[in-house]
mmCIF file of C-alpha atoms (C1' of nucleotides) in Angstrom:
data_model
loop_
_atom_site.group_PDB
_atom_site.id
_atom_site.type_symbol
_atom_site.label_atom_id
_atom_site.label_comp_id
_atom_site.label_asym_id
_atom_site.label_seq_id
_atom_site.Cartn_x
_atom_site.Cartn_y
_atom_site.Cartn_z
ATOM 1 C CA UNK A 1 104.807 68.242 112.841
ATOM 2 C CA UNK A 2 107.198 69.398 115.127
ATOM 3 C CA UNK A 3 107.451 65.903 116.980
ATOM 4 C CA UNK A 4 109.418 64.237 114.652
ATOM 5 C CA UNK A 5 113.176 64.468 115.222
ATOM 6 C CA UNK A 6 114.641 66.608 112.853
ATOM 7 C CA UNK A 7 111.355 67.049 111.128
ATOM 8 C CA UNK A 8 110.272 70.377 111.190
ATOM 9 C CA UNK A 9 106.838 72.065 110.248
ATOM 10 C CA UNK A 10 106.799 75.941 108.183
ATOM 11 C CA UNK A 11 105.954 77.636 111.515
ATOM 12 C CA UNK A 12 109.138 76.059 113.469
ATOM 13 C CA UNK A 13 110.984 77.057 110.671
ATOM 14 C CA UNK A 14 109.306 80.771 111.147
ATOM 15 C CA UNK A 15 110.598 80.940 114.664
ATOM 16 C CA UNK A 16 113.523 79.197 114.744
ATOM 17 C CA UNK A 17 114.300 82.204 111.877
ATOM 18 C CA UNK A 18 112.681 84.944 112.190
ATOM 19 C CA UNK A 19 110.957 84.520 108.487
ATOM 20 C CA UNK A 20 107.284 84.722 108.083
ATOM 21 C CA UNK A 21 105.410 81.746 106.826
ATOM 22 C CA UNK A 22 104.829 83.464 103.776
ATOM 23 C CA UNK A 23 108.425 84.586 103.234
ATOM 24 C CA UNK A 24 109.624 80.708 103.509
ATOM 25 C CA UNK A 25 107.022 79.705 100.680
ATOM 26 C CA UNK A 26 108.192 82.947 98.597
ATOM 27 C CA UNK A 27 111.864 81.657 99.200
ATOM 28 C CA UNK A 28 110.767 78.224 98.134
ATOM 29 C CA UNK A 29 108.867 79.986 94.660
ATOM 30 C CA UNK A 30 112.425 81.973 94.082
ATOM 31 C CA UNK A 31 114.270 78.827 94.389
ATOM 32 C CA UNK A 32 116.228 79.990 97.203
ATOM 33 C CA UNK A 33 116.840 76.826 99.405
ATOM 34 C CA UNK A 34 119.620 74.321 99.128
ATOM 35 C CA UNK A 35 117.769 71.580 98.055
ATOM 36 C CA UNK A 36 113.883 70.850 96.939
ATOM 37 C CA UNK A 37 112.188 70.925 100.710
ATOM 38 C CA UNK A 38 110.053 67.266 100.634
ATOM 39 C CA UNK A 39 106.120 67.117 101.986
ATOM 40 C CA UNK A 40 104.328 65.239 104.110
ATOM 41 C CA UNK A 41 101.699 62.877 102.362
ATOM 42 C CA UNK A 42 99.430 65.839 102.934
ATOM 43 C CA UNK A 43 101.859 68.186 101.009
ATOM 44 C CA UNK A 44 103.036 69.796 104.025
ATOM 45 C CA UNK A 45 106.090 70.832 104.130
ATOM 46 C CA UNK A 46 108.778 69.071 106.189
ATOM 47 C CA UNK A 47 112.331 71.175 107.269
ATOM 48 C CA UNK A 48 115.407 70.077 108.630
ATOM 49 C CA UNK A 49 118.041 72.162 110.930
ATOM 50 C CA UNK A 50 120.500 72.072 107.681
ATOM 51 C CA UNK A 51 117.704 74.681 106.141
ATOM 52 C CA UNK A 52 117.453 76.671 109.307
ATOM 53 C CA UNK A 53 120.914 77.074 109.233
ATOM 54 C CA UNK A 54 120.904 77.706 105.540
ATOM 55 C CA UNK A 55 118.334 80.525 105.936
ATOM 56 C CA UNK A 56 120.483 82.532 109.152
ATOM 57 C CA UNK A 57 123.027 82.656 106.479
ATOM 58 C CA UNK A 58 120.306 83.999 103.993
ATOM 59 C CA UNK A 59 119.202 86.088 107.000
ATOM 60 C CA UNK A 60 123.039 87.607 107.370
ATOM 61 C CA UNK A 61 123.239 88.307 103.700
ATOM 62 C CA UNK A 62 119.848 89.595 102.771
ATOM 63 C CA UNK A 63 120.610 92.205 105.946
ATOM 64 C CA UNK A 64 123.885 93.040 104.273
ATOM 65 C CA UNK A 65 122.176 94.372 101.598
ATOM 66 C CA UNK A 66 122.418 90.846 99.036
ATOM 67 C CA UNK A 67 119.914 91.090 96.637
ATOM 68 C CA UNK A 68 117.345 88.582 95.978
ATOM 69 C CA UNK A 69 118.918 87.541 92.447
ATOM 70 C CA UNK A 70 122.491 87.102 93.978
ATOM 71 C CA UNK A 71 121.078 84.735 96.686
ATOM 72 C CA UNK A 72 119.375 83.010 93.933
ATOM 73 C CA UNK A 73 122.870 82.772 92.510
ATOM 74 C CA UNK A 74 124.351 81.887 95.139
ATOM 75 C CA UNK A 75 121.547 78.915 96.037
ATOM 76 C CA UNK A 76 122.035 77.512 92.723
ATOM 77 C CA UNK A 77 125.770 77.096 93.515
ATOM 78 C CA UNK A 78 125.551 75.302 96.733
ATOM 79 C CA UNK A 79 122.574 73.098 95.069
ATOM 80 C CA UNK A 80 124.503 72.027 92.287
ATOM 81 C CA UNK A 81 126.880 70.235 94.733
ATOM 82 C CA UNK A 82 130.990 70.373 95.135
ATOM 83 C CA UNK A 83 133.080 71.929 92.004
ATOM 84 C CA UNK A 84 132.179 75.381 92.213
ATOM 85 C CA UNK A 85 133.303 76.501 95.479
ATOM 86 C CA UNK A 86 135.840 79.563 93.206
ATOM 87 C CA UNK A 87 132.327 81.154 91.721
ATOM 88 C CA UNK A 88 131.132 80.790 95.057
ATOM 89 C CA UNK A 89 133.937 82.383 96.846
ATOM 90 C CA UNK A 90 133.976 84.954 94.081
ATOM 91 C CA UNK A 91 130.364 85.962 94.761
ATOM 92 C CA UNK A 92 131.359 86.241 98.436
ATOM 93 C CA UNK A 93 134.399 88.218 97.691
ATOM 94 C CA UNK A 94 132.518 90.391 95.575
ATOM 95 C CA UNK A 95 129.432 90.936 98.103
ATOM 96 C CA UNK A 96 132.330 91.544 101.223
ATOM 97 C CA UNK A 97 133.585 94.569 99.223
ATOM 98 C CA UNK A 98 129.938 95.633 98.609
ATOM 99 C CA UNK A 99 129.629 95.324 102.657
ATOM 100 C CA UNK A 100 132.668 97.285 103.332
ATOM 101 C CA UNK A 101 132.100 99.883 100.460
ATOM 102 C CA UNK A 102 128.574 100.690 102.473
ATOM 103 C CA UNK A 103 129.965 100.907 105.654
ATOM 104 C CA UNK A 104 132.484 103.431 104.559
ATOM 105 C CA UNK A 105 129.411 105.373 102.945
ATOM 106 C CA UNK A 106 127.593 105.309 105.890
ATOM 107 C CA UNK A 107 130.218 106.297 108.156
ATOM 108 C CA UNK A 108 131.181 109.338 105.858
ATOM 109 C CA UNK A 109 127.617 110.339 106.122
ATOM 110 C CA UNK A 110 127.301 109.274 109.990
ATOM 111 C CA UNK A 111 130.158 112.039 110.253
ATOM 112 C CA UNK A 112 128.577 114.764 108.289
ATOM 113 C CA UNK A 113 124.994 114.401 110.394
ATOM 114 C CA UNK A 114 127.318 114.020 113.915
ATOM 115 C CA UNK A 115 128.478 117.632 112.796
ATOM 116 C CA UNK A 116 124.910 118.800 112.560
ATOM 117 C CA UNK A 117 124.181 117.301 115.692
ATOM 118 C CA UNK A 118 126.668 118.941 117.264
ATOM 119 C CA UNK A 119 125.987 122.215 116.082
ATOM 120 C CA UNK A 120 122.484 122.055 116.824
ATOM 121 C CA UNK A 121 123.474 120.816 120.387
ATOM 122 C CA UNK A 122 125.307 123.778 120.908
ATOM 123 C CA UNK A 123 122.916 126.370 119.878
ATOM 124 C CA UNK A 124 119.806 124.436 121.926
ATOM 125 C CA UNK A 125 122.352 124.278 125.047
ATOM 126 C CA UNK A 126 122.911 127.584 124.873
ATOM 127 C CA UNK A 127 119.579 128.520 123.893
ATOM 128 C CA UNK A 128 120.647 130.789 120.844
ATOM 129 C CA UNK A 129 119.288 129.640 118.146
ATOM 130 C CA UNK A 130 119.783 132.701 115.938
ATOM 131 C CA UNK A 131 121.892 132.479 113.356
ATOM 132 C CA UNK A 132 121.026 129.002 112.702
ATOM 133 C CA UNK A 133 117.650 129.112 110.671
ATOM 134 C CA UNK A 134 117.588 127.297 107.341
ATOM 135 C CA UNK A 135 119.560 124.494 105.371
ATOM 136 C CA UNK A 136 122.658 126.472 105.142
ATOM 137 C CA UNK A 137 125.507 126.531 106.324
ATOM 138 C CA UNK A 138 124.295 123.847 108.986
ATOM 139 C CA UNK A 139 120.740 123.392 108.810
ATOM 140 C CA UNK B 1 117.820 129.427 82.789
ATOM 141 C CA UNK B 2 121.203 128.614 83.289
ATOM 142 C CA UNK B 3 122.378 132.737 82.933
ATOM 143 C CA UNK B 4 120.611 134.423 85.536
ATOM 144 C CA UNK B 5 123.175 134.706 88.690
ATOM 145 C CA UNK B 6 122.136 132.232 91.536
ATOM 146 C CA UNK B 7 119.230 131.491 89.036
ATOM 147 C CA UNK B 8 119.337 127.813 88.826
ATOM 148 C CA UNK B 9 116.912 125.733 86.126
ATOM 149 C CA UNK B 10 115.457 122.289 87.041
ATOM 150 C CA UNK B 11 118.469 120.882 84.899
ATOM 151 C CA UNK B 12 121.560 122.458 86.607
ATOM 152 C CA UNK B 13 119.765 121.211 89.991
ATOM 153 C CA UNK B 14 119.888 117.573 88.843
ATOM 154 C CA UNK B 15 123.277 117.860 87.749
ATOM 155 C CA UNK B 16 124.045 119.411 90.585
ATOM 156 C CA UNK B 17 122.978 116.876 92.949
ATOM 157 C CA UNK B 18 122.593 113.909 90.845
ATOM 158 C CA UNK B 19 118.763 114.054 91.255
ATOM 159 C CA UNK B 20 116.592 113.479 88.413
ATOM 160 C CA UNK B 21 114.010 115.899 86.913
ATOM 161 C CA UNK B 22 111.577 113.780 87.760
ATOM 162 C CA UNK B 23 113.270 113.305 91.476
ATOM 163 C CA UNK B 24 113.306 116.928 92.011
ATOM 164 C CA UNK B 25 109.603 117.753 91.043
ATOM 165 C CA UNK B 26 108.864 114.403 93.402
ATOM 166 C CA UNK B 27 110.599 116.111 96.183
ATOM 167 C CA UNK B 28 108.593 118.848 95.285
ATOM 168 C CA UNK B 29 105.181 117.277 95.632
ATOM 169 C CA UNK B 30 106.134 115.030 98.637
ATOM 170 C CA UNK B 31 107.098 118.707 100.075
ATOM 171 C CA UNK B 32 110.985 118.106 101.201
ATOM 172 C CA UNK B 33 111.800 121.489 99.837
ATOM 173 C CA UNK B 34 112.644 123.880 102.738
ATOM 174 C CA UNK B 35 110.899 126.784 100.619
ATOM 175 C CA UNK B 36 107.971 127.077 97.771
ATOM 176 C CA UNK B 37 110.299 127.244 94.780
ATOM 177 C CA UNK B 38 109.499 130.293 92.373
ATOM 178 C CA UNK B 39 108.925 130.382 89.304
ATOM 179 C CA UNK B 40 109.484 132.314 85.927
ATOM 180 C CA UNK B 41 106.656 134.039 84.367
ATOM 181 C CA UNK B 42 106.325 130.646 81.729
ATOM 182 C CA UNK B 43 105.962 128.364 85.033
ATOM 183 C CA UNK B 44 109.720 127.213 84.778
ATOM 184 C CA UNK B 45 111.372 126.628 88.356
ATOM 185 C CA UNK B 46 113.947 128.842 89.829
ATOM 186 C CA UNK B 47 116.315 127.394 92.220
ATOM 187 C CA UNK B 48 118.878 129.473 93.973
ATOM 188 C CA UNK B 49 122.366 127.339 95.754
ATOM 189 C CA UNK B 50 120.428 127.039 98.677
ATOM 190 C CA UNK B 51 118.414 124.719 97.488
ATOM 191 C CA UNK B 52 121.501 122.715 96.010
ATOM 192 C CA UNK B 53 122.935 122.552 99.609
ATOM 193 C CA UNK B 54 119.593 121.512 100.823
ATOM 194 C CA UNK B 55 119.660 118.737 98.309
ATOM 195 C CA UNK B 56 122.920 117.551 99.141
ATOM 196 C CA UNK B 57 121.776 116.942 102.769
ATOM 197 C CA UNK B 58 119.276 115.162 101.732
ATOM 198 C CA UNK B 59 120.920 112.692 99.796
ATOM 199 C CA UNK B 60 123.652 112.266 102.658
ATOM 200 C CA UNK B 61 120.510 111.766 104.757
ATOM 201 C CA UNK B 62 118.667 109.207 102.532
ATOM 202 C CA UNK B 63 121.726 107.436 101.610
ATOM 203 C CA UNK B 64 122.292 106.757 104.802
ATOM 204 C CA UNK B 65 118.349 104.932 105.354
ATOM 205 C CA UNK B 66 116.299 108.023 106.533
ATOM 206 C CA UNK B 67 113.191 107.235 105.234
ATOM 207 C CA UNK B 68 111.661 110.306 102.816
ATOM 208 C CA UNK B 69 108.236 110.742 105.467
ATOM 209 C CA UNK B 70 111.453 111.356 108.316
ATOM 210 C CA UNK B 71 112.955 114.514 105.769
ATOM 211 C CA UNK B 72 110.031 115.536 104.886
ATOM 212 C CA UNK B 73 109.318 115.785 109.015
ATOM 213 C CA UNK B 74 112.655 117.658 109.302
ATOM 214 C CA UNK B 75 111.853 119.872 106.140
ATOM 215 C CA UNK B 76 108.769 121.094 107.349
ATOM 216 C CA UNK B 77 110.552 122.190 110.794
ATOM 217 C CA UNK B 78 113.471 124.157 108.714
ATOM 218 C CA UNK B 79 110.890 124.901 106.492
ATOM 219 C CA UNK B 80 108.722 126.343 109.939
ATOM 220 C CA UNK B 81 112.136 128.747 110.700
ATOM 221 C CA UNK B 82 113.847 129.333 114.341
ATOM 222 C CA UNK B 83 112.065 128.574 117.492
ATOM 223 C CA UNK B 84 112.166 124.404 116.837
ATOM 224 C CA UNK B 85 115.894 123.632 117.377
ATOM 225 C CA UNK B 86 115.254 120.946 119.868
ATOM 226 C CA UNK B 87 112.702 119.081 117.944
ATOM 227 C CA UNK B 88 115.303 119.183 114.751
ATOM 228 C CA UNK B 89 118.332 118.074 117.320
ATOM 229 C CA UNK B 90 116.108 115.035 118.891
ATOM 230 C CA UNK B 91 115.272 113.980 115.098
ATOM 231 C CA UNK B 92 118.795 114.027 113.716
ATOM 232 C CA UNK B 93 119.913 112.273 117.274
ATOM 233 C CA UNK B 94 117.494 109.571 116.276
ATOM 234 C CA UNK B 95 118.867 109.205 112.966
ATOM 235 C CA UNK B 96 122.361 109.354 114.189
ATOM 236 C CA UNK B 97 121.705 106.537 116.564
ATOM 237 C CA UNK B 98 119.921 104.405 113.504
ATOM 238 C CA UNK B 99 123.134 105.471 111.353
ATOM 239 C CA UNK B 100 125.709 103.762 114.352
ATOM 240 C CA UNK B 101 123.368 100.470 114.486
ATOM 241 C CA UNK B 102 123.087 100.027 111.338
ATOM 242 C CA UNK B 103 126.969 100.336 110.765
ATOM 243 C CA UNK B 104 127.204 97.615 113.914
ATOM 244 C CA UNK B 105 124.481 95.235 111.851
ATOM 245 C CA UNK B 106 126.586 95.670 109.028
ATOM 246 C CA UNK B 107 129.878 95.159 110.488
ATOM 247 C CA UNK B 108 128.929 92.329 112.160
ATOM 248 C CA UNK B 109 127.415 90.368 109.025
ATOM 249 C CA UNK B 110 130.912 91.520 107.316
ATOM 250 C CA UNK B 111 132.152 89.109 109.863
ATOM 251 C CA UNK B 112 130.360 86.142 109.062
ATOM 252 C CA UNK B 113 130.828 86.882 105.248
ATOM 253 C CA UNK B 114 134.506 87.152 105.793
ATOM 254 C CA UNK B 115 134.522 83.847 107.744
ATOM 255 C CA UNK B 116 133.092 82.295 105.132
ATOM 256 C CA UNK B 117 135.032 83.994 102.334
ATOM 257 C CA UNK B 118 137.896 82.525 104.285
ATOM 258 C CA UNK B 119 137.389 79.070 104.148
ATOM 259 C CA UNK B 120 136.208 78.957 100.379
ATOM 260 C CA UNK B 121 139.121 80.761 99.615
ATOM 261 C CA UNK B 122 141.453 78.119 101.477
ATOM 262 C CA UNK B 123 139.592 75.128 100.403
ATOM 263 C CA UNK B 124 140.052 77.093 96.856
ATOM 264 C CA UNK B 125 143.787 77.433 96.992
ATOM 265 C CA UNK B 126 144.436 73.953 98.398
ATOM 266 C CA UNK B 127 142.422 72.369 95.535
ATOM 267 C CA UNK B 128 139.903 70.265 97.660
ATOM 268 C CA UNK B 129 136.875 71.328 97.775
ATOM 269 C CA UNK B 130 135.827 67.750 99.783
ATOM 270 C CA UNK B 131 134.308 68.156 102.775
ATOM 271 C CA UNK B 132 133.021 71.622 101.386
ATOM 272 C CA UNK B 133 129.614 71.049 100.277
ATOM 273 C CA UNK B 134 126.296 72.131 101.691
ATOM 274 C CA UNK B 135 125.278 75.167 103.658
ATOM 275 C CA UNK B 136 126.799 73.514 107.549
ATOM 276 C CA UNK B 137 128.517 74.131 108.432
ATOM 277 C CA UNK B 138 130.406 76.623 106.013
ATOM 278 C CA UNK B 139 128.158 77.315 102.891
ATOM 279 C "C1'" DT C 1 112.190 133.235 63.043
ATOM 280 C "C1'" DT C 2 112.208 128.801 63.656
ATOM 281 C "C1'" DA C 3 113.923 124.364 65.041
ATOM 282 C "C1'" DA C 4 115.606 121.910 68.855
ATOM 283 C "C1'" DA C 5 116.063 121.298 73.596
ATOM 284 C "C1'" DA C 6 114.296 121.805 78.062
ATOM 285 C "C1'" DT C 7 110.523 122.154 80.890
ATOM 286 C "C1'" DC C 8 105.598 121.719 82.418
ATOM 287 C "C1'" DT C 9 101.396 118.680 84.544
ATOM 288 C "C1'" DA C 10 98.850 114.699 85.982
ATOM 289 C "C1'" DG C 11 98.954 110.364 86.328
ATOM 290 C "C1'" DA C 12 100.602 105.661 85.203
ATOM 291 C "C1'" DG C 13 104.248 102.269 85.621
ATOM 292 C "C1'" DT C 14 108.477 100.006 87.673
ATOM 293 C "C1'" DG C 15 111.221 97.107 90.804
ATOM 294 C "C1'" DC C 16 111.989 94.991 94.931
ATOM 295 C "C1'" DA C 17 110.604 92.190 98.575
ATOM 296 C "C1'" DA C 18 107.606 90.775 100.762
ATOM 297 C "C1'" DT C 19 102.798 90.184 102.735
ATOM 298 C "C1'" DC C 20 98.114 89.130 102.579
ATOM 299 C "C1'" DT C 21 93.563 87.024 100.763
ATOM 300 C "C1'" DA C 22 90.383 83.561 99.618
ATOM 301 C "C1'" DG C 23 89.006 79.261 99.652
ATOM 302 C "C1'" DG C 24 90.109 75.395 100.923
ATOM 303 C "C1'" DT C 25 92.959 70.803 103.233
ATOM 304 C "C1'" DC C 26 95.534 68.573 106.974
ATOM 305 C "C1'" DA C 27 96.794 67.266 111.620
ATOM 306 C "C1'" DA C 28 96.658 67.291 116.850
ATOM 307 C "C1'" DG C 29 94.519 67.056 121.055
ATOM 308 C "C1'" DC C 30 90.385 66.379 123.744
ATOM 309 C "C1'" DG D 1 85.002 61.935 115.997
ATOM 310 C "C1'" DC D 2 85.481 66.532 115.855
ATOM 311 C "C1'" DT D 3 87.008 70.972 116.663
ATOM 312 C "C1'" DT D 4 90.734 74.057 116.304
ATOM 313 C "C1'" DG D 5 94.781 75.550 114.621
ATOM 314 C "C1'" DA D 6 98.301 75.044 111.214
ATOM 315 C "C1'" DC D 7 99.002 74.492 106.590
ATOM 316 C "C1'" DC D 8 98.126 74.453 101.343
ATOM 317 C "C1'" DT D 9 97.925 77.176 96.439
ATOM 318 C "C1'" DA D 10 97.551 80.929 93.258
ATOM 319 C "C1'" DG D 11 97.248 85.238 92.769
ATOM 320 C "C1'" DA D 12 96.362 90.113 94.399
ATOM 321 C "C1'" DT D 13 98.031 93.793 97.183
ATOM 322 C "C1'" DT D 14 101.255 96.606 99.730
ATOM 323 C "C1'" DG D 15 104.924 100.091 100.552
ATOM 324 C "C1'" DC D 16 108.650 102.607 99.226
ATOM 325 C "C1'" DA D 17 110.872 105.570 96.197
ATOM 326 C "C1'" DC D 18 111.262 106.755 92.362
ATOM 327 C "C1'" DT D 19 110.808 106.822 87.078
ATOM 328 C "C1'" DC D 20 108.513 107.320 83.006
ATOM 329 C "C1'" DT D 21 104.635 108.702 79.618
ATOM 330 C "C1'" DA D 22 101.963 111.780 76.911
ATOM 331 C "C1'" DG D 23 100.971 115.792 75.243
ATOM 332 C "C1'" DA D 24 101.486 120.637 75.761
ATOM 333 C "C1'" DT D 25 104.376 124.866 76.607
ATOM 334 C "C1'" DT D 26 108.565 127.542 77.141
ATOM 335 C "C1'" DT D 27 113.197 128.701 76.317
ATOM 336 C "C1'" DT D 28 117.510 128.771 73.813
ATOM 337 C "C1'" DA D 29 120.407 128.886 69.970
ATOM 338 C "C1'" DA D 30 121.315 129.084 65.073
#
DNA sequence: TTAAAATCTAGAGTGCAATCTAGGTCAAGC
DNA sequence: GCTTGACCTAGATTGCACTCTAGATTTTAA
């Protein structure tokens, strides 16, 4: 492959993506594309830029944290065609407030370990490190 | 347990911290403990508040991605006592910096999620979902 | 004193998300 | 035509971090 225009092999799909090979054929098992991906006579299997655009999106959401099973859900929707665009904006609404609920978590606890890093900056600056031995009160 | 002042049972730890039993006797094992923990003459362990504070900065620590061999790296040098400040600054610098980029990573998928939560939710509202259909170029 | 609740150990099992293996088949370039 | 590299399937394996099991012991409370 990779001649034909708009025909694209597993491994363009890999790099144009980022995926593995065998990630792309474990998406294809867990029914995660868009659409049933066709084959060559030879049962290989031919992409088109509408799935590589389809799995950045997958990319985005799978690095936000989206489960496996929620893309799955969210698959289905788009592959059972126009008509339930308010589930699928209701999944999206639900997984931005799991987004933004994570970043505040992580920024809470980015805080706490700047503190430690701040007092252990201090005492290695200033090369006195006693008083500062074990977990507590800033370990 | 559960009478003894500052002596803490297994039980009170977990509820403590929100650890398990079976956590807390893993963190045992896998040696993320900053000190052997005692026990009672029946083989029961002892934990003081220490430990609970300990705990606590651990979970702040592996909620926010540090990977359990990184604490137990960082537990061994508490665990070593004064004299390794540095090496426990450089380590929770490191983290820190993973911490920020992973709050940028996250952030910037929010982004794209909200984009997209955007136009499902005006295509939504307006009733017509044409033109709204596949993945491209607004899944 | 005795029943119930909590704890003990060693090791097995779980869930997620890949990732790899073995044993082939297919396709591209020389 | 043939070699080499890419691809195929089904299923096993990996890695992480717990989480649970079984069967025994200890502790607590009535």
């Amino acid at each position: 492959m990779s001649r034909n225009a708009d025909g694209l092999s597993i491994g363009d799909v890999a790099k144009a993506t980022g995926l593995g090979v065998h990630a792309l054929r474990f998406f294809e098992r867990e029914e995660l594309f868009i659409r049933p991906i066709p084959r060559t006579a030879g049962g290989q299997r031919v992409y088109e830029p509408a799935d590589v655009e389809w799995l950045l999106l997958c990319n985005r959401l799978r690095e936000s944290g989206m489960p496996i099973a929620t893309l799955k859900r969210f698959a289905r929707l788009v592959r059972s065609g126009p008509g339930n665009e308010a589930e699928r904006l209701a999944l999206l609404e639900e997984h931005e407030r799991t987004v933004q609920d994570r970043i505040a978590d992580l920024t809470a606890s980015l805080e706490i370990i700047h503190d430690k890093v701040v007092i252990y900056r201090k005492h290695v600056e200033e090369g006195t490190a006693t008083g500062l031995w074990s977990p507590m009160p800033s370990a």
